[in-house]
Amino acid sequence: MRRVLLWAPFGAFALLFAVVASGLIAPADRTVKSAMVGKPLPKFALPPIIATKPGLGSEAFQQGKPRLLNIFASWCVPCIAEAPNLMRLKAMGVPIDAIAIRDTGPAIQGFLQRNGDPYERIGDDKVSAVQLSLGSSGVPETFVIDGQGRIVKQHIGDIRADDIPAILDALQAAQ
C-alpha cells in the first residue's frame, strides 16, 4: 500500500500532463457557426455609413441573383488581409454587399481607399444588432445569400485565395 502511495503523485502529474498535451496537440474547435444557414435572411434596413454608397437592407438579397454579404470593420486586421481576395471576387463579377460593424464613416472611407472597394452597398451596424441576428460572432465573416434571400453558406474568417473556389461553387449552386 505504501508503494502505491509513493507513485500516486507521479500518476497524477502524468495524467495532468496528458490532458494538457492533448489540448495543445489537437485544440478543440471553438468556431461559432451560425444557426441561420439554410434559413431566410433576417429583415433589416441599415443606413449608409459613407455618403458615396447606399445603405443595405434585406430586400437587396431578394432580386433573384446570389450575392455575398461581408461583415467587416476598418479596425479589423484580417479584413485588410482578405481585401485583395474580395477585389478578385468582384473582378470575377460577384456582387458583394457589406455590413460595417461598430465603425465610423471616415474610418471606412480610409479603409476603402487603402485596400480597395469591392462593395456595392455598405450598411452601418453601430451596435452589431444585424450581425448578431445573422449568427455572426466576429469579423470578417462572409455569407452567400441566394436570390430569394436565404443564407446558403457561412465563411468564418478572412477569405484567402484557396477559399475562392468553394465560394464560387456555393454561388453557382445558389443560382
PDB file of C-alpha atoms in Angstrom:
ATOM      1  CA  MET A   1       0.000   0.000   0.000  1.00  0.00           C
ATOM      2  CA  ARG A   2       2.805   2.362   0.881  1.00  0.00           C
ATOM      3  CA  ARG A   3       4.415   1.741  -2.512  1.00  0.00           C
ATOM      4  CA  VAL A   4       1.197   2.747  -4.318  1.00  0.00           C
ATOM      5  CA  LEU A   5       1.021   5.998  -2.321  1.00  0.00           C
ATOM      6  CA  LEU A   6       4.582   6.797  -3.365  1.00  0.00           C
ATOM      7  CA  TRP A   7       3.620   6.554  -7.053  1.00  0.00           C
ATOM      8  CA  ALA A   8       0.288   8.446  -6.728  1.00  0.00           C
ATOM      9  CA  PRO A   9       1.777  11.984  -7.206  1.00  0.00           C
ATOM     10  CA  PHE A  10       3.660  10.798 -10.280  1.00  0.00           C
ATOM     11  CA  GLY A  11       0.474   9.243 -11.683  1.00  0.00           C
ATOM     12  CA  ALA A  12      -1.485  12.444 -11.045  1.00  0.00           C
ATOM     13  CA  PHE A  13       1.224  14.505 -12.752  1.00  0.00           C
ATOM     14  CA  ALA A  14       1.306  12.133 -15.749  1.00  0.00           C
ATOM     15  CA  LEU A  15      -2.489  12.396 -16.103  1.00  0.00           C
ATOM     16  CA  LEU A  16      -2.350  16.213 -15.918  1.00  0.00           C
ATOM     17  CA  PHE A  17       0.473  16.275 -18.478  1.00  0.00           C
ATOM     18  CA  ALA A  18      -1.529  14.051 -20.852  1.00  0.00           C
ATOM     19  CA  VAL A  19      -4.598  16.316 -20.629  1.00  0.00           C
ATOM     20  CA  VAL A  20      -2.572  19.490 -21.263  1.00  0.00           C
ATOM     21  CA  ALA A  21      -0.603  17.879 -24.108  1.00  0.00           C
ATOM     22  CA  SER A  22      -3.749  16.625 -25.845  1.00  0.00           C
ATOM     23  CA  GLY A  23      -5.241  20.142 -25.651  1.00  0.00           C
ATOM     24  CA  LEU A  24      -2.099  21.631 -27.188  1.00  0.00           C
ATOM     25  CA  ILE A  25      -1.736  18.999 -29.926  1.00  0.00           C
ATOM     26  CA  ALA A  26      -5.396  18.913 -31.006  1.00  0.00           C
ATOM     27  CA  PRO A  27      -7.201  22.003 -29.657  1.00  0.00           C
ATOM     28  CA  ALA A  28     -10.980  21.973 -29.610  1.00  0.00           C
ATOM     29  CA  ASP A  29     -12.807  23.707 -32.455  1.00  0.00           C
ATOM     30  CA  ARG A  30     -14.220  26.845 -30.849  1.00  0.00           C
ATOM     31  CA  THR A  31     -15.701  28.215 -34.086  1.00  0.00           C
ATOM     32  CA  VAL A  32     -19.187  29.602 -33.588  1.00  0.00           C
ATOM     33  CA  LYS A  33     -21.219  28.553 -36.616  1.00  0.00           C
ATOM     34  CA  SER A  34     -24.407  30.388 -37.477  1.00  0.00           C
ATOM     35  CA  ALA A  35     -27.693  28.586 -36.915  1.00  0.00           C
ATOM     36  CA  MET A  36     -29.108  30.816 -39.683  1.00  0.00           C
ATOM     37  CA  VAL A  37     -27.501  28.854 -42.529  1.00  0.00           C
ATOM     38  CA  GLY A  38     -30.366  27.398 -44.580  1.00  0.00           C
ATOM     39  CA  LYS A  39     -32.811  29.990 -43.248  1.00  0.00           C
ATOM     40  CA  PRO A  40     -34.095  33.278 -44.675  1.00  0.00           C
ATOM     41  CA  LEU A  41     -32.021  36.375 -44.065  1.00  0.00           C
ATOM     42  CA  PRO A  42     -33.483  38.338 -41.115  1.00  0.00           C
ATOM     43  CA  LYS A  43     -35.296  41.555 -42.061  1.00  0.00           C
ATOM     44  CA  PHE A  44     -33.105  44.613 -41.614  1.00  0.00           C
ATOM     45  CA  ALA A  45     -32.509  48.088 -43.000  1.00  0.00           C
ATOM     46  CA  LEU A  46     -29.178  49.768 -42.274  1.00  0.00           C
ATOM     47  CA  PRO A  47     -28.311  53.360 -43.160  1.00  0.00           C
ATOM     48  CA  PRO A  48     -25.273  54.098 -45.325  1.00  0.00           C
ATOM     49  CA  ILE A  49     -22.008  54.508 -43.446  1.00  0.00           C
ATOM     50  CA  ILE A  50     -20.418  56.660 -46.157  1.00  0.00           C
ATOM     51  CA  ALA A  51     -22.079  59.224 -48.402  1.00  0.00           C
ATOM     52  CA  THR A  52     -20.911  57.636 -51.692  1.00  0.00           C
ATOM     53  CA  LYS A  53     -22.597  54.227 -51.126  1.00  0.00           C
ATOM     54  CA  PRO A  54     -26.196  53.308 -50.371  1.00  0.00           C
ATOM     55  CA  GLY A  55     -27.133  51.615 -47.128  1.00  0.00           C
ATOM     56  CA  LEU A  56     -28.138  47.979 -47.010  1.00  0.00           C
ATOM     57  CA  GLY A  57     -31.428  46.233 -46.422  1.00  0.00           C
ATOM     58  CA  SER A  58     -32.545  42.620 -46.578  1.00  0.00           C
ATOM     59  CA  GLU A  59     -34.651  43.335 -49.699  1.00  0.00           C
ATOM     60  CA  ALA A  60     -31.416  43.769 -51.709  1.00  0.00           C
ATOM     61  CA  PHE A  61     -30.927  39.992 -51.423  1.00  0.00           C
ATOM     62  CA  GLN A  62     -34.280  39.038 -52.949  1.00  0.00           C
ATOM     63  CA  GLN A  63     -33.600  40.101 -56.525  1.00  0.00           C
ATOM     64  CA  GLY A  64     -33.132  36.627 -57.991  1.00  0.00           C
ATOM     65  CA  LYS A  65     -29.326  36.559 -58.052  1.00  0.00           C
ATOM     66  CA  PRO A  66     -26.970  35.230 -55.336  1.00  0.00           C
ATOM     67  CA  ARG A  67     -24.729  37.751 -53.585  1.00  0.00           C
ATOM     68  CA  LEU A  68     -22.058  37.852 -50.934  1.00  0.00           C
ATOM     69  CA  LEU A  69     -22.659  39.633 -47.655  1.00  0.00           C
ATOM     70  CA  ASN A  70     -19.377  40.535 -45.984  1.00  0.00           C
ATOM     71  CA  ILE A  71     -19.202  41.557 -42.318  1.00  0.00           C
ATOM     72  CA  PHE A  72     -16.147  43.760 -41.764  1.00  0.00           C
ATOM     73  CA  ALA A  73     -14.647  46.697 -39.901  1.00  0.00           C
ATOM     74  CA  SER A  74     -11.890  49.197 -40.607  1.00  0.00           C
ATOM     75  CA  TRP A  75     -10.151  48.265 -37.332  1.00  0.00           C
ATOM     76  CA  CYS A  76     -10.027  44.556 -38.268  1.00  0.00           C
ATOM     77  CA  VAL A  77      -6.582  43.348 -39.383  1.00  0.00           C
ATOM     78  CA  PRO A  78      -7.871  40.116 -41.051  1.00  0.00           C
ATOM     79  CA  CYS A  79     -10.295  42.328 -43.029  1.00  0.00           C
ATOM     80  CA  ILE A  80      -7.255  44.037 -44.569  1.00  0.00           C
ATOM     81  CA  ALA A  81      -5.794  40.621 -45.413  1.00  0.00           C
ATOM     82  CA  GLU A  82      -8.956  39.500 -47.226  1.00  0.00           C
ATOM     83  CA  ALA A  83      -9.432  42.749 -49.178  1.00  0.00           C
ATOM     84  CA  PRO A  84      -7.387  41.627 -52.252  1.00  0.00           C
ATOM     85  CA  ASN A  85      -9.435  38.418 -52.470  1.00  0.00           C
ATOM     86  CA  LEU A  86     -12.709  40.341 -52.272  1.00  0.00           C
ATOM     87  CA  MET A  87     -11.386  42.526 -55.104  1.00  0.00           C
ATOM     88  CA  ARG A  88     -10.665  39.338 -57.088  1.00  0.00           C
ATOM     89  CA  LEU A  89     -14.221  38.109 -56.497  1.00  0.00           C
ATOM     90  CA  LYS A  90     -15.578  41.490 -57.610  1.00  0.00           C
ATOM     91  CA  ALA A  91     -13.430  41.297 -60.774  1.00  0.00           C
ATOM     92  CA  MET A  92     -14.979  37.860 -61.432  1.00  0.00           C
ATOM     93  CA  GLY A  93     -18.414  39.507 -61.416  1.00  0.00           C
ATOM     94  CA  VAL A  94     -19.508  38.522 -57.900  1.00  0.00           C
ATOM     95  CA  PRO A  95     -21.809  41.150 -56.359  1.00  0.00           C
ATOM     96  CA  ILE A  96     -20.692  41.938 -52.812  1.00  0.00           C
ATOM     97  CA  ASP A  97     -22.503  43.964 -50.167  1.00  0.00           C
ATOM     98  CA  ALA A  98     -21.213  44.691 -46.697  1.00  0.00           C
ATOM     99  CA  ILE A  99     -22.134  45.497 -43.154  1.00  0.00           C
ATOM    100  CA  ALA A 100     -19.639  47.668 -41.276  1.00  0.00           C
ATOM    101  CA  ILE A 101     -19.522  46.794 -37.589  1.00  0.00           C
ATOM    102  CA  ARG A 102     -19.022  49.389 -34.845  1.00  0.00           C
ATOM    103  CA  ASP A 103     -17.233  51.787 -37.154  1.00  0.00           C
ATOM    104  CA  THR A 104     -17.257  55.372 -38.419  1.00  0.00           C
ATOM    105  CA  GLY A 105     -17.711  56.823 -41.892  1.00  0.00           C
ATOM    106  CA  PRO A 106     -14.251  58.455 -42.096  1.00  0.00           C
ATOM    107  CA  ALA A 107     -12.561  55.224 -40.929  1.00  0.00           C
ATOM    108  CA  ILE A 108     -14.440  53.163 -43.536  1.00  0.00           C
ATOM    109  CA  GLN A 109     -13.642  55.715 -46.262  1.00  0.00           C
ATOM    110  CA  GLY A 110      -9.938  55.463 -45.383  1.00  0.00           C
ATOM    111  CA  PHE A 111     -10.099  51.650 -45.287  1.00  0.00           C
ATOM    112  CA  LEU A 112     -11.641  51.532 -48.783  1.00  0.00           C
ATOM    113  CA  GLN A 113      -9.079  53.990 -50.185  1.00  0.00           C
ATOM    114  CA  ARG A 114      -6.151  51.948 -48.803  1.00  0.00           C
ATOM    115  CA  ASN A 115      -7.451  48.436 -49.520  1.00  0.00           C
ATOM    116  CA  GLY A 116      -9.865  48.715 -52.446  1.00  0.00           C
ATOM    117  CA  ASP A 117     -13.638  48.885 -52.597  1.00  0.00           C
ATOM    118  CA  PRO A 118     -15.397  45.676 -53.689  1.00  0.00           C
ATOM    119  CA  TYR A 119     -18.777  46.688 -52.231  1.00  0.00           C
ATOM    120  CA  GLU A 120     -21.974  47.834 -53.951  1.00  0.00           C
ATOM    121  CA  ARG A 121     -23.666  48.798 -50.676  1.00  0.00           C
ATOM    122  CA  ILE A 122     -22.417  49.211 -47.104  1.00  0.00           C
ATOM    123  CA  GLY A 123     -24.772  49.293 -44.134  1.00  0.00           C
ATOM    124  CA  ASP A 124     -23.826  50.834 -40.795  1.00  0.00           C
ATOM    125  CA  ASP A 125     -24.406  48.413 -37.913  1.00  0.00           C
ATOM    126  CA  LYS A 126     -23.326  50.553 -34.958  1.00  0.00           C
ATOM    127  CA  VAL A 127     -24.353  48.085 -32.241  1.00  0.00           C
ATOM    128  CA  SER A 128     -23.853  44.774 -34.114  1.00  0.00           C
ATOM    129  CA  ALA A 129     -27.591  44.049 -33.964  1.00  0.00           C
ATOM    130  CA  VAL A 130     -27.807  42.756 -37.556  1.00  0.00           C
ATOM    131  CA  GLN A 131     -24.500  40.929 -37.180  1.00  0.00           C
ATOM    132  CA  LEU A 132     -25.839  39.053 -34.159  1.00  0.00           C
ATOM    133  CA  SER A 133     -29.160  38.304 -35.886  1.00  0.00           C
ATOM    134  CA  LEU A 134     -27.146  36.620 -38.659  1.00  0.00           C
ATOM    135  CA  GLY A 135     -25.402  34.424 -36.107  1.00  0.00           C
ATOM    136  CA  SER A 136     -22.085  36.112 -36.834  1.00  0.00           C
ATOM    137  CA  SER A 137     -19.707  36.311 -33.925  1.00  0.00           C
ATOM    138  CA  GLY A 138     -16.750  38.193 -35.349  1.00  0.00           C
ATOM    139  CA  VAL A 139     -15.146  39.929 -38.277  1.00  0.00           C
ATOM    140  CA  PRO A 140     -14.562  39.181 -41.014  1.00  0.00           C
ATOM    141  CA  GLU A 141     -17.323  36.786 -41.920  1.00  0.00           C
ATOM    142  CA  THR A 142     -18.976  36.308 -45.273  1.00  0.00           C
ATOM    143  CA  PHE A 143     -22.335  34.811 -46.148  1.00  0.00           C
ATOM    144  CA  VAL A 144     -23.510  33.500 -49.502  1.00  0.00           C
ATOM    145  CA  ILE A 145     -27.148  34.556 -49.947  1.00  0.00           C
ATOM    146  CA  ASP A 146     -29.249  33.028 -52.713  1.00  0.00           C
ATOM    147  CA  GLY A 147     -31.546  35.096 -54.936  1.00  0.00           C
ATOM    148  CA  GLN A 148     -34.536  34.508 -52.646  1.00  0.00           C
ATOM    149  CA  GLY A 149     -32.748  35.878 -49.590  1.00  0.00           C
ATOM    150  CA  ARG A 150     -31.813  32.562 -47.972  1.00  0.00           C
ATOM    151  CA  ILE A 151     -28.396  32.082 -46.321  1.00  0.00           C
ATOM    152  CA  VAL A 152     -26.714  29.129 -48.027  1.00  0.00           C
ATOM    153  CA  LYS A 153     -23.135  29.334 -46.729  1.00  0.00           C
ATOM    154  CA  GLN A 154     -21.142  30.995 -43.976  1.00  0.00           C
ATOM    155  CA  HIS A 155     -17.413  31.608 -44.307  1.00  0.00           C
ATOM    156  CA  ILE A 156     -15.813  32.411 -40.967  1.00  0.00           C
ATOM    157  CA  GLY A 157     -12.594  34.406 -41.021  1.00  0.00           C
ATOM    158  CA  ASP A 158     -10.783  36.138 -43.828  1.00  0.00           C
ATOM    159  CA  ILE A 159     -11.278  34.874 -47.365  1.00  0.00           C
ATOM    160  CA  ARG A 160      -7.988  33.516 -48.650  1.00  0.00           C
ATOM    161  CA  ALA A 161      -7.059  32.672 -52.231  1.00  0.00           C
ATOM    162  CA  ASP A 162      -7.694  28.968 -51.662  1.00  0.00           C
ATOM    163  CA  ASP A 163     -11.224  29.742 -50.331  1.00  0.00           C
ATOM    164  CA  ILE A 164     -12.348  31.407 -53.570  1.00  0.00           C
ATOM    165  CA  PRO A 165     -13.228  28.184 -55.490  1.00  0.00           C
ATOM    166  CA  ALA A 166     -15.539  26.999 -52.670  1.00  0.00           C
ATOM    167  CA  ILE A 167     -17.235  30.392 -52.532  1.00  0.00           C
ATOM    168  CA  LEU A 168     -17.707  30.413 -56.318  1.00  0.00           C
ATOM    169  CA  ASP A 169     -19.127  26.874 -56.120  1.00  0.00           C
ATOM    170  CA  ALA A 170     -21.589  27.980 -53.411  1.00  0.00           C
ATOM    171  CA  LEU A 171     -22.644  30.977 -55.535  1.00  0.00           C
ATOM    172  CA  GLN A 172     -23.109  28.700 -58.562  1.00  0.00           C
ATOM    173  CA  ALA A 173     -25.161  26.212 -56.537  1.00  0.00           C
ATOM    174  CA  ALA A 174     -27.304  29.088 -55.205  1.00  0.00           C
ATOM    175  CA  GLN A 175     -28.387  30.133 -58.728  1.00  0.00           C
TER     176      GLN A 175
END
